[in-house]
Amino acid sequence: MSIFFYVNFLHSDYLDYIYEDRNPSYNSFGVAGLIQTPSAEILGEANLHFVLNKNDIYKLGTLTIAPFDWMEASYFYYRPSDLLWAGPLSKGLYLDKGFNVKINYQPKFKYAPKVAIGMNDFAGHSLFSREYIVATQAIKNFKFNLGIGWGAFAQQKNYKNPLEFLGDRFSERGDLYNKDYGVGGNFSTDLWFTGPVGIFGGTEISIPYAKGMKFKIEYDPFDYMDFSCCGGGTSPESMYLRSKDSNINYGLSFPAFSENLTFDISYIKGNTINFTVAFGGNFSNSFFQKPKYKRVKPTITAKDKTKKTFYIDLLKNLNRKGLYLQSADLDSENDLDITISNSTYRSHIRSSSYAADTALSVADEFDIDVKKIQITHLNADMELSKISYLTKSFDNPKHIELIKKDTEILNNDVNGYKSHEFVPNVKFPSFHYGWTPAMVNHIGSPEKFLFAGAVIRADTQLQFSRRLMLSTNFAFDLGNNFDEKVSDPGSQLQNVRTEIVRYLQEGDKYIPLMQLDYIWPISRDINAKISSGILERMYGGVGGEIIYKPLDRNFAIGAELYHVKQRDFDQLFDFKEYETETGHVNFKYQFNQGVILNLSYGKYLAQDVGYTFDLSRRTKSGFRAGFWFTRTDVSFEEFGEGSFDKGFYFQIPVDLFLRKHRGAYTNFRLRPLTRDGGQKLNQGKRLNGMLMNTQHINFRNQWSDFLD
């Protein structure tokens, strides 16, 4: 048996050497596959890619995310070169958008193929509407795909739907432009897996010693006079551009410069050259190796080894590492309790183990035999995690399972650190500032896909006490093309968001935030915050929130209520007439697999009432991807195009791109359309975000960070 495994190991390395980069690649539509058709493969958890495609018929831009190894989701924009938007002079202005999803399964039997089920453009008036089941079998450097598909897959040659035994509704496919889909944006469930089916398939061949180059060939089942057609109508060029001379597509895929950038060039439908570029990467690990923790002899400045001088040298050594000491207490049993403030490390196991090891090194220099050490993290007078280590854990830091067994994560206290023997004096008020370049954008307009600009932002914080602080952002416009965009809210509701273009156009020097916060730790598990001032770019007001977040549970419950007034377009200190109350009751639940569910119910900015459903996945690296939708008492017709508010987002830890640790994140959030229904206040510094690492489940994936 051991010989068998040894041979397989050598065989795997041998193939990896000859056929470098046998990972899946993306097709024209940003779905893992061949050229125009999908495969059963997925690039893997925490993959994020932008896929751009261009040929004579259309341009496609797709953002594809894999929150799990077995799931891939994407959002695309489609701009055909030949279709009309609003009359004969609007050729090339038509813009469509949609969502794709694919789920796959790898059977336990080694030689069985991967199988996937997927849906492309599955909502509303879907020009690409299609569903499929596909199998992929890999044999050395060959990957064979074979699948059946509904919708667009059955446009040329089709067969009886094998699902007809489930009911007559599966025998025929409905009309994409049925009035039941109203103003678009609804899930077209009546169409899914209905009507006749078509067959598709193909092969991908990894070329030996070609540094990841692949040859692809496939059977193309699409009728391009129907597929991705016809928007506001065809133009005289459509018949020529969309004609098809062959059902066989073939092409090459090859990485350029690095595995994070891939080019595809192919020949489709017998008469058209097709280009695809995929740029992105896997965010399950850092792109750069960070230096490992090294135990360094502490710097001791004390001449007399007393408890007071121990505290002072402890303060200096911790502060030097960005672990700012807030309090310390060494009791008669030589148990050491310290409180730190940390903005450098996202993982509290990492920061607490670094702080504990540093403290033990200082204690050794003072001949103090510490038995147990407890590290508490503090954020704005709120005690977060309290981690209690046995000192023997630091003798063998690689024995993680034993360390987990010996370590306790305890309930925090309300201002327990203030009773410690050593509490350094912090001088208030304190002032902090920094300069940050930033991008602002407006995506998805028919007249131009992207309107964007650059600003330089001054971020300041004036802290009057641990609980009271004023946060201000000043933004200075460096340049943009927003003046090319016409502001046209076109909404039946109060324009609470649809006038965003006016805000983008008229704010050359503006104040996105000037918020005064008072933090109030009520009990171990309950915290509150009162805020007033300029709360976001479009609104100012006053209000507060409260949250219950118990240590030994996976849920949090909170509520918020604000009275807000809409700001003037110049975004300085003037306001418009519209004002309202907005507030929600919020529920959050974290599942063991990193899945996070957020539900909220309440009143939105346009005074509509309803709920928001938000589902996301956070990987071990901190990468998070999710989607949301909101349904309120506003009808689909009153809401307008899109029917209801929805979108997706992802969050990437900044230090994945750095050679050192950093606690910040970069965020991206996109909704297909900006409408007025279902709009929340974009209030900064929410309590839930300030209370990170306060529940047992938050530490599940952090133990490998111990003295790492």
XYZ file of C-alpha atoms in Angstrom:
708
model
C 0.000 0.000 0.000
C 2.822 2.422 0.837
C 4.418 1.774 -2.584
C 1.106 2.579 -4.286
C 0.850 5.955 -2.561
C 4.493 6.727 -3.286
C 3.995 6.066 -7.001
C 0.879 8.250 -7.071
C 2.790 11.055 -5.371
C 5.551 10.889 -7.967
C 2.980 10.704 -10.768
C 1.262 13.877 -9.529
C 4.548 15.783 -9.341
C 5.514 14.497 -12.783
C 2.289 15.774 -14.362
C 2.593 19.125 -12.572
C 6.086 19.508 -13.986
C 5.104 18.714 -17.579
C 1.673 20.375 -17.578
C 2.173 23.494 -15.494
C -1.044 25.161 -14.274
C -3.809 22.656 -14.984
C -6.267 24.794 -13.029
C -9.611 25.689 -14.621
C -9.907 28.868 -16.669
C -12.867 31.116 -17.427
C -15.008 31.129 -20.538
C -16.288 34.257 -22.304
C -19.049 34.724 -19.727
C -16.841 34.621 -16.631
C -17.840 31.044 -15.754
C -15.217 28.316 -15.344
C -15.304 26.401 -18.615
C -14.084 26.249 -22.197
C -14.829 29.072 -24.684
C -18.583 29.724 -24.716
C -19.709 26.703 -22.674
C -19.261 25.844 -18.967
C -17.449 22.977 -17.293
C -18.119 21.300 -13.936
C -14.992 22.883 -12.440
C -14.647 25.802 -10.016
C -11.378 27.577 -9.312
C -11.733 27.142 -5.552
C -12.630 28.939 -2.347
C -11.829 32.668 -2.084
C -11.134 33.129 -5.792
C -12.082 36.534 -7.161
C -11.665 37.432 -10.843
C -12.631 40.169 -13.274
C -13.272 38.684 -16.717
C -13.444 40.910 -19.809
C -14.619 39.568 -23.161
C -14.828 41.223 -26.579
C -15.766 40.203 -30.094
C -17.554 41.869 -33.010
C -20.992 41.222 -31.482
C -20.611 42.335 -27.880
C -18.479 43.298 -24.915
C -18.909 41.513 -21.586
C -17.550 42.359 -18.155
C -17.979 39.811 -15.362
C -17.036 39.716 -11.705
C -16.785 36.111 -10.479
C -16.443 35.019 -6.852
C -16.105 31.545 -5.325
C -17.178 31.710 -1.648
C -16.768 27.909 -1.357
C -14.774 25.232 -3.186
C -18.102 23.993 -4.539
C -19.832 27.271 -5.457
C -19.195 30.005 -8.004
C -21.299 33.151 -8.452
C -20.876 35.988 -10.922
C -22.388 39.287 -11.966
C -22.022 40.607 -15.506
C -22.613 43.630 -17.705
C -23.342 43.051 -21.395
C -23.092 45.659 -24.165
C -23.885 44.486 -27.729
C -22.452 46.510 -30.591
C -25.448 46.008 -32.890
C -28.582 46.244 -30.725
C -30.657 49.373 -30.196
C -31.471 50.951 -26.848
C -34.098 53.623 -27.541
C -34.557 54.250 -31.237
C -32.473 54.016 -34.425
C -29.789 56.443 -33.181
C -29.062 54.436 -30.044
C -27.098 51.552 -31.576
C -24.411 50.364 -29.202
C -25.941 52.003 -26.113
C -27.982 48.999 -24.968
C -26.707 47.685 -21.617
C -27.890 44.556 -19.834
C -26.807 42.903 -16.615
C -27.426 39.663 -14.805
C -26.312 36.977 -12.373
C -24.847 33.489 -12.831
C -24.409 30.712 -10.285
C -22.858 27.233 -10.377
C -22.606 24.471 -7.759
C -20.487 21.371 -8.282
C -19.932 17.997 -6.660
C -16.910 15.706 -6.689
C -17.922 12.075 -6.003
C -15.757 10.168 -3.534
C -14.985 7.541 -6.161
C -11.638 8.625 -7.574
C -12.381 8.007 -11.245
C -15.868 9.536 -11.301
C -16.244 12.901 -13.072
C -17.074 16.175 -11.385
C -20.702 17.166 -11.856
C -22.153 20.679 -11.726
C -25.526 22.332 -12.005
C -25.711 25.966 -12.998
C -27.943 28.841 -14.042
C -26.882 31.799 -16.160
C -28.774 35.107 -16.283
C -31.551 33.655 -14.163
C -33.521 36.810 -13.293
C -35.871 39.122 -15.191
C -35.783 39.707 -18.965
C -32.771 37.438 -19.427
C -31.115 37.623 -22.852
C -28.666 34.867 -21.840
C -31.168 32.763 -19.874
C -30.002 29.151 -19.645
C -29.578 26.328 -17.146
C -27.365 23.280 -17.399
C -25.989 20.085 -15.898
C -22.438 19.250 -16.936
C -19.813 16.614 -16.138
C -16.030 17.053 -16.415
C -13.563 14.173 -16.436
C -9.815 14.819 -16.173
C -7.420 12.230 -17.623
C -3.780 13.315 -17.418
C -3.580 16.507 -19.486
C -7.074 16.137 -20.995
C -10.361 17.435 -19.581
C -13.534 16.218 -21.246
C -16.839 18.092 -20.800
C -20.329 16.881 -21.651
C -23.577 18.504 -20.621
C -27.234 19.101 -21.304
C -28.759 22.542 -21.125
C -32.066 24.361 -21.204
C -32.978 27.747 -22.638
C -30.271 29.109 -24.931
C -28.548 25.705 -25.032
C -31.539 24.355 -26.997
C -31.764 27.111 -29.622
C -30.325 25.069 -32.512
C -30.870 21.338 -32.151
C -33.008 20.238 -29.244
C -34.455 17.175 -27.572
C -37.302 16.325 -25.234
C -36.865 17.616 -21.687
C -36.019 14.655 -19.387
C -37.802 16.507 -16.559
C -41.225 16.341 -18.222
C -42.173 13.475 -15.911
C -42.297 16.076 -13.109
C -45.156 17.925 -14.795
C -46.418 19.528 -17.983
C -44.846 22.887 -17.091
C -41.426 21.458 -18.019
C -42.401 20.661 -21.612
C -42.371 24.249 -22.916
C -40.334 27.319 -22.055
C -42.173 30.565 -21.375
C -41.646 34.014 -22.866
C -38.748 36.050 -21.463
C -40.781 39.225 -21.966
C -43.846 37.970 -20.154
C -45.622 40.797 -18.336
C -45.322 38.787 -15.108
C -41.676 39.859 -14.941
C -42.789 43.499 -14.822
C -39.882 45.922 -14.747
C -37.255 43.179 -14.523
C -35.066 42.062 -11.662
C -37.350 39.257 -10.459
C -36.205 35.656 -10.383
C -37.676 34.018 -13.484
C -38.370 30.733 -11.675
C -41.121 29.742 -14.145
C -38.439 29.416 -16.834
C -35.840 27.417 -14.950
C -35.138 23.973 -16.450
C -38.211 24.152 -18.701
C -38.574 23.476 -22.417
C -36.468 21.259 -24.669
C -32.793 20.575 -23.971
C -29.648 20.844 -26.050
C -26.298 19.081 -25.879
C -22.915 20.769 -25.465
C -19.402 19.591 -24.761
C -15.741 19.885 -25.558
C -12.169 19.206 -24.538
C -9.367 21.161 -22.908
C -5.803 19.967 -23.502
C -2.878 21.166 -21.387
C 0.113 21.493 -23.720
C 3.321 19.858 -22.403
C 6.132 22.188 -21.287
C 4.133 25.255 -22.457
C 3.974 27.077 -19.100
C 0.246 26.642 -18.588
C -0.956 27.029 -22.179
C -4.137 25.117 -23.016
C -5.908 24.278 -26.261
C -9.717 24.321 -26.154
C -12.252 22.951 -28.596
C -16.021 22.733 -28.109
C -19.395 22.227 -29.724
C -21.285 25.551 -29.700
C -25.091 25.081 -29.354
C -26.115 28.761 -29.514
C -28.135 30.580 -32.184
C -26.724 34.107 -31.995
C -29.786 35.659 -33.654
C -31.631 34.568 -30.512
C -28.871 34.178 -27.916
C -28.012 37.535 -26.293
C -30.639 39.204 -28.455
C -32.517 41.468 -28.986
C -32.879 44.266 -26.408
C -34.489 47.338 -27.955
C -34.278 45.841 -31.443
C -31.721 44.818 -34.041
C -29.798 47.044 -36.435
C -28.938 46.402 -40.111
C -25.562 44.977 -38.990
C -27.147 42.298 -36.787
C -27.793 39.764 -39.553
C -24.154 39.889 -40.650
C -22.556 39.999 -37.201
C -24.719 37.240 -35.721
C -24.605 34.773 -38.608
C -23.038 31.419 -37.806
C -20.879 29.353 -40.164
C -19.766 26.585 -37.805
C -20.778 24.916 -34.549
C -17.157 24.266 -33.587
C -15.212 26.818 -31.548
C -11.512 26.479 -30.780
C -8.865 28.585 -29.104
C -5.860 28.954 -26.821
C -5.658 29.971 -23.178
C -2.378 31.052 -21.625
C -1.180 32.857 -18.473
C 0.622 36.158 -19.006
C 3.359 37.294 -16.615
C 1.733 35.457 -13.689
C -1.021 32.976 -12.886
C -3.233 35.924 -11.878
C -3.582 37.164 -15.466
C -4.866 34.894 -18.240
C -5.482 35.606 -21.927
C -7.764 33.590 -24.199
C -8.020 33.968 -27.951
C -10.537 31.865 -29.826
C -12.421 31.520 -33.099
C -16.172 31.203 -32.543
C -19.128 30.339 -34.795
C -16.822 29.874 -37.771
C -16.334 33.578 -38.515
C -15.473 35.637 -35.404
C -12.335 36.168 -33.334
C -13.070 36.263 -29.613
C -10.819 37.702 -26.861
C -11.074 37.046 -23.115
C -8.904 38.423 -20.307
C -9.219 37.185 -16.708
C -7.497 39.029 -13.887
C -7.688 38.101 -10.216
C -6.426 35.622 -7.702
C -7.020 33.380 -4.755
C -7.475 35.291 -1.503
C -7.348 32.314 0.839
C -3.722 33.165 1.627
C -1.494 36.220 1.655
C 0.203 37.076 -1.634
C 3.417 37.837 0.266
C 5.198 35.890 2.965
C 5.172 37.712 6.275
C 8.082 37.418 8.689
C 7.594 34.786 11.372
C 7.459 35.846 14.981
C 10.838 35.832 16.686
C 11.343 36.052 20.403
C 13.601 39.062 20.946
C 15.372 39.962 24.151
C 13.419 42.892 25.611
C 14.896 46.316 26.183
C 15.184 46.962 29.908
C 15.778 50.536 31.058
C 15.068 50.135 34.778
C 17.984 50.296 37.179
C 15.973 48.985 40.114
C 13.837 45.895 39.570
C 10.584 46.853 41.254
C 6.989 46.212 40.309
C 6.625 49.820 39.161
C 9.686 49.668 36.892
C 8.448 46.301 35.580
C 5.204 47.958 34.480
C 7.094 50.813 32.811
C 9.392 48.491 30.842
C 6.395 46.322 29.954
C 4.687 49.441 28.574
C 7.715 50.401 26.468
C 8.275 46.943 24.988
C 4.618 46.378 24.108
C 4.157 49.847 22.623
C 7.224 49.297 20.457
C 5.385 46.361 18.846
C 2.157 48.283 18.255
C 0.441 46.540 21.188
C -0.415 49.569 23.282
C -0.618 48.839 26.992
C -3.754 50.209 28.655
C -3.388 48.561 32.062
C -1.471 45.872 33.945
C -1.870 44.021 37.219
C 0.515 41.497 38.797
C -1.156 39.840 41.785
C 0.325 38.072 44.783
C 0.139 34.686 43.008
C 2.239 36.092 40.139
C -0.686 35.942 37.725
C -0.330 38.784 35.231
C -3.370 40.554 33.772
C -2.786 43.122 31.026
C -5.037 45.131 28.710
C -3.909 46.207 25.251
C -5.233 48.266 22.361
C -4.407 46.844 18.944
C -5.150 48.003 15.401
C -2.351 46.071 13.691
C -3.511 42.454 13.933
C -6.919 41.148 12.848
C -6.403 37.910 14.769
C -6.663 38.293 18.536
C -4.874 34.976 19.049
C -1.927 36.470 17.178
C -1.948 39.806 19.032
C -2.564 38.234 22.452
C 0.161 35.604 21.999
C 2.637 38.285 20.876
C 1.696 40.462 23.852
C 1.883 37.555 26.303
C 5.255 36.357 25.018
C 6.661 39.891 25.200
C 5.324 40.315 28.732
C 6.820 36.991 29.829
C 10.195 38.004 28.372
C 10.114 41.250 30.356
C 9.033 39.337 33.474
C 12.006 36.976 33.082
C 14.351 39.964 33.118
C 12.782 41.019 36.419
C 12.994 37.464 37.838
C 9.200 37.252 38.038
C 7.888 33.701 37.656
C 4.497 34.318 36.014
C 2.116 31.342 36.340
C -0.778 32.549 34.227
C -1.166 35.514 31.901
C -4.425 37.096 30.785
C -4.701 39.446 27.784
C -7.718 41.727 27.325
C -8.294 43.710 24.127
C -9.821 47.175 24.458
C -11.565 49.281 21.800
C -13.002 52.697 22.744
C -13.578 51.687 26.370
C -15.264 48.414 25.327
C -13.487 45.280 26.501
C -13.516 42.770 23.640
C -11.819 39.409 24.127
C -10.187 38.215 27.344
C -7.746 35.355 26.697
C -6.099 33.481 29.562
C -2.913 31.474 28.824
C -0.815 29.145 30.937
C 2.816 30.208 30.697
C 3.873 26.670 29.769
C 2.060 27.163 26.438
C 4.888 29.450 25.351
C 7.539 26.771 25.869
C 6.148 24.652 23.003
C 4.222 27.013 20.695
C 3.818 24.370 17.964
C 1.607 22.154 20.139
C -1.532 24.025 19.113
C -4.066 21.443 20.282
C -2.577 21.382 23.791
C -2.492 25.179 23.864
C -6.176 25.329 22.864
C -7.004 22.905 25.657
C -5.108 24.939 28.269
C -6.373 28.353 27.124
C -9.581 30.000 28.294
C -11.529 32.692 26.465
C -13.433 34.472 29.197
C -16.275 36.938 29.545
C -15.177 40.539 29.501
C -15.947 43.117 32.151
C -17.250 46.655 32.052
C -14.176 48.786 32.750
C -12.503 45.970 34.652
C -9.132 47.244 33.459
C -9.590 50.457 35.464
C -9.173 48.498 38.715
C -5.695 47.330 37.707
C -2.669 48.422 39.685
C -1.013 50.118 36.710
C -3.126 52.288 34.381
C -1.016 54.641 32.223
C -2.270 58.189 32.077
C -3.737 59.031 28.661
C -3.881 62.734 27.853
C -7.177 63.937 26.403
C -8.129 65.446 24.099
C -5.932 63.597 21.606
C -5.835 64.263 17.875
C -4.989 61.827 15.071
C -5.024 62.312 11.313
C -4.010 60.719 8.048
C -4.235 61.234 4.286
C -5.844 58.620 2.053
C -6.247 58.540 -1.756
C -9.625 57.137 -2.780
C -11.743 56.405 -5.841
C -15.404 57.332 -6.304
C -17.490 55.807 -9.087
C -20.902 55.339 -10.628
C -21.237 52.052 -12.532
C -23.684 50.756 -15.100
C -25.179 53.738 -16.954
C -26.278 53.043 -20.554
C -24.496 56.120 -21.940
C -21.197 55.062 -20.345
C -20.437 52.008 -18.267
C -18.134 53.726 -15.778
C -18.098 57.256 -14.415
C -15.256 57.698 -11.961
C -13.065 60.160 -10.147
C -10.175 60.395 -7.720
C -10.128 62.233 -4.400
C -7.641 62.799 -1.641
C -9.189 62.402 1.794
C -8.036 63.749 5.135
C -9.253 61.484 7.949
C -9.143 62.968 11.432
C -10.213 61.875 14.892
C -10.456 64.126 17.923
C -10.840 61.990 21.032
C -12.173 63.819 24.093
C -12.179 60.680 26.240
C -12.154 56.940 25.723
C -15.900 57.087 25.110
C -16.385 60.404 23.295
C -14.827 61.074 19.888
C -15.348 63.207 16.787
C -14.482 61.548 13.457
C -14.213 63.771 10.377
C -13.369 63.173 6.719
C -12.502 66.051 4.381
C -12.457 65.142 0.669
C -10.804 67.096 -2.143
C -11.671 66.237 -5.734
C -8.668 65.582 -7.997
C -10.654 64.994 -11.190
C -13.644 63.067 -12.554
C -15.985 62.713 -15.522
C -19.271 62.925 -13.598
C -20.332 66.046 -15.541
C -20.859 63.786 -18.572
C -23.636 61.973 -16.708
C -27.194 63.357 -16.765
C -28.996 63.190 -13.426
C -32.365 61.548 -14.078
C -33.849 60.002 -10.907
C -37.022 58.820 -12.700
C -38.482 57.643 -9.396
C -42.024 57.726 -8.024
C -40.643 57.686 -4.480
C -38.910 60.415 -2.523
C -35.459 60.791 -4.127
C -33.474 59.501 -1.169
C -30.717 57.932 -3.336
C -31.465 58.475 -7.026
C -30.035 62.016 -6.925
C -26.597 60.579 -6.173
C -25.284 61.921 -9.500
C -25.913 65.510 -8.329
C -23.891 64.802 -5.195
C -21.056 63.378 -7.290
C -21.096 66.372 -9.635
C -21.363 69.272 -7.198
C -19.018 68.273 -4.399
C -15.507 69.499 -5.302
C -14.516 70.021 -1.669
C -16.875 68.243 0.656
C -17.297 66.578 4.032
C -18.384 62.929 3.785
C -18.341 62.496 7.570
C -18.345 64.626 10.706
C -19.709 62.308 13.366
C -19.649 62.677 17.134
C -19.923 59.307 18.907
C -20.435 58.428 22.533
C -19.711 54.772 23.330
C -21.548 53.250 26.281
C -20.600 49.759 27.558
C -23.726 48.793 29.521
C -22.848 45.252 30.603
C -20.639 42.334 29.601
C -22.686 41.533 26.509
C -24.547 44.793 25.847
C -23.071 47.946 24.336
C -24.642 51.125 23.004
C -23.624 54.130 20.933
C -25.132 57.587 20.423
C -24.153 59.482 17.256
C -24.854 62.913 15.805
C -23.598 65.139 13.012
C -22.906 64.434 9.348
C -23.463 60.684 9.246
C -22.757 60.051 5.551
C -22.427 61.791 2.196
C -26.168 62.390 1.741
C -27.543 62.583 5.302
C -26.936 64.111 8.692
C -28.829 63.658 11.925
C -28.868 62.126 15.368
C -29.593 58.662 16.701
C -28.175 55.600 18.325
C -27.865 51.853 18.389
C -27.655 49.064 20.925
C -26.376 45.515 20.519
C -26.469 42.306 22.546
C -23.559 40.023 21.595
C -22.949 37.197 24.108
C -19.561 35.479 24.277
C -20.794 31.875 24.271
C -23.420 32.218 21.531
C -23.214 32.506 17.748
C -25.798 35.264 17.421
C -26.139 38.989 18.023
C -29.294 41.090 18.318
C -29.364 44.835 17.889
C -31.517 47.848 17.123
C -30.912 51.329 15.739
C -32.969 54.487 15.304
C -31.984 57.777 13.647
C -33.661 61.052 12.784
C -31.967 62.272 9.603
C -32.184 65.159 7.172
C -31.026 65.122 3.567
C -27.916 67.193 2.866
C -27.505 69.799 0.157
C -25.676 68.766 -3.010
C -22.473 70.651 -2.095
C -22.111 68.366 0.975
C -20.967 71.045 3.368
C -23.246 72.319 6.139
C -26.545 73.073 4.372
C -29.535 70.733 4.279
C -32.573 70.172 2.061
C -36.131 70.034 3.371
C -36.608 66.254 3.446
C -36.237 64.590 6.841
C -37.394 61.290 8.284
C -36.865 58.647 10.943
C -35.195 55.412 9.945
C -34.404 52.404 12.088
C -34.142 48.631 12.152
C -34.075 45.616 14.402
C -31.097 43.443 13.424
C -30.263 39.776 13.897
C -26.912 38.179 13.055
C -25.978 34.498 13.160
C -22.561 32.975 12.434
C -22.424 29.362 11.281
C -19.392 27.147 11.864
C -18.408 27.075 8.181
C -17.853 30.841 8.134
C -21.329 31.579 6.770
C -22.824 34.776 8.207
C -26.550 35.524 8.106
C -27.803 39.071 8.722
C -31.514 39.868 8.886
C -33.022 43.275 9.557
C -36.543 44.656 9.674
C -37.609 48.265 9.886
C -38.206 51.604 8.219
C -36.018 52.770 5.331
C -35.078 56.254 4.127
C -38.034 56.599 1.731
C -40.348 55.702 4.658
C -41.022 52.258 3.206
C -41.133 49.340 5.643
C -39.715 45.870 5.079
C -36.749 43.557 5.577
C -33.211 42.965 4.287
C -31.692 39.502 3.872
C -27.872 39.373 3.778
C -25.856 36.153 3.417
C -22.063 35.993 3.205
C -19.075 33.733 3.766
C -15.832 34.674 5.487
C -12.846 32.417 4.809
C -9.993 31.706 7.200
C -7.899 34.431 5.547
C -10.554 37.068 6.314
C -11.814 37.335 2.719
C -15.578 37.797 2.734
C -18.105 37.679 -0.106
C -21.865 37.987 0.075
C -25.118 39.267 -1.367
C -28.240 40.979 -0.094
C -31.770 41.821 -1.157
C -34.461 44.020 0.362
C -38.229 43.702 0.074
C -40.519 46.451 1.365
C -44.143 47.539 1.045
C -43.246 49.395 -2.174
C -44.686 47.601 -5.226
C -42.411 46.475 -8.068
C -43.952 49.073 -10.388
C -43.497 51.877 -7.871
C -39.918 50.787 -7.166
C -39.089 50.956 -10.880
C -36.562 49.035 -12.953
C -35.106 46.139 -10.992
C -38.280 45.613 -8.896
C -36.437 45.547 -5.537
C -33.051 46.500 -4.096
C -30.295 43.885 -4.292
C -26.590 43.562 -4.803
C -23.381 41.898 -3.714
C -20.156 42.811 -1.975
C -16.757 41.525 -1.022
C -14.231 42.478 1.619
C -10.491 41.834 1.373
C -7.976 42.220 4.224
C -5.404 44.803 3.156
C -2.515 42.825 4.619
C -3.015 40.021 2.081
C -1.152 42.367 -0.284
C 1.532 43.374 2.231
C 4.615 41.864 3.823
C 3.464 42.973 7.263
C 0.273 42.697 9.284
C -2.402 45.363 9.144
C -5.938 45.406 10.512
C -7.686 47.306 7.695
C -9.988 45.980 4.962
C -10.825 47.151 1.465
C -14.514 46.953 0.587
C -16.388 46.720 -2.701
C -20.176 46.928 -2.897
C -22.293 46.971 -6.050
C -26.014 47.148 -6.712
C -27.257 46.767 -10.308
C -29.339 49.942 -10.054
C -29.565 52.851 -7.645
C -33.224 53.227 -6.695
C -35.048 54.805 -3.748
C -36.840 51.817 -2.252
C -35.178 49.746 0.457
C -32.360 52.232 1.120
C -30.611 52.264 4.490
C -28.517 54.931 6.145
C -24.824 54.314 5.364
C -23.759 55.136 8.883
C -20.088 54.655 9.716
C -18.541 53.053 12.794
C -21.322 50.606 13.524
C -21.103 48.822 16.856
C -21.037 45.356 15.330
C -17.885 46.265 13.413
C -16.261 47.710 16.525
C -16.989 44.525 18.501
C -14.854 42.099 16.511
C -13.492 38.960 18.204
C -16.004 39.011 21.051
C -17.522 35.522 20.603
C -16.045 32.032 20.835
C -16.805 31.286 17.190
C -14.547 34.161 16.084
C -11.486 32.274 17.364
C -12.194 28.999 15.563
C -9.787 29.701 12.686
C -7.235 31.794 14.582
C -5.243 29.192 16.508
C -2.646 28.712 13.782
C -1.734 32.381 14.393
C -0.355 31.596 17.859
C 3.213 33.000 17.882
C 3.220 32.614 14.105
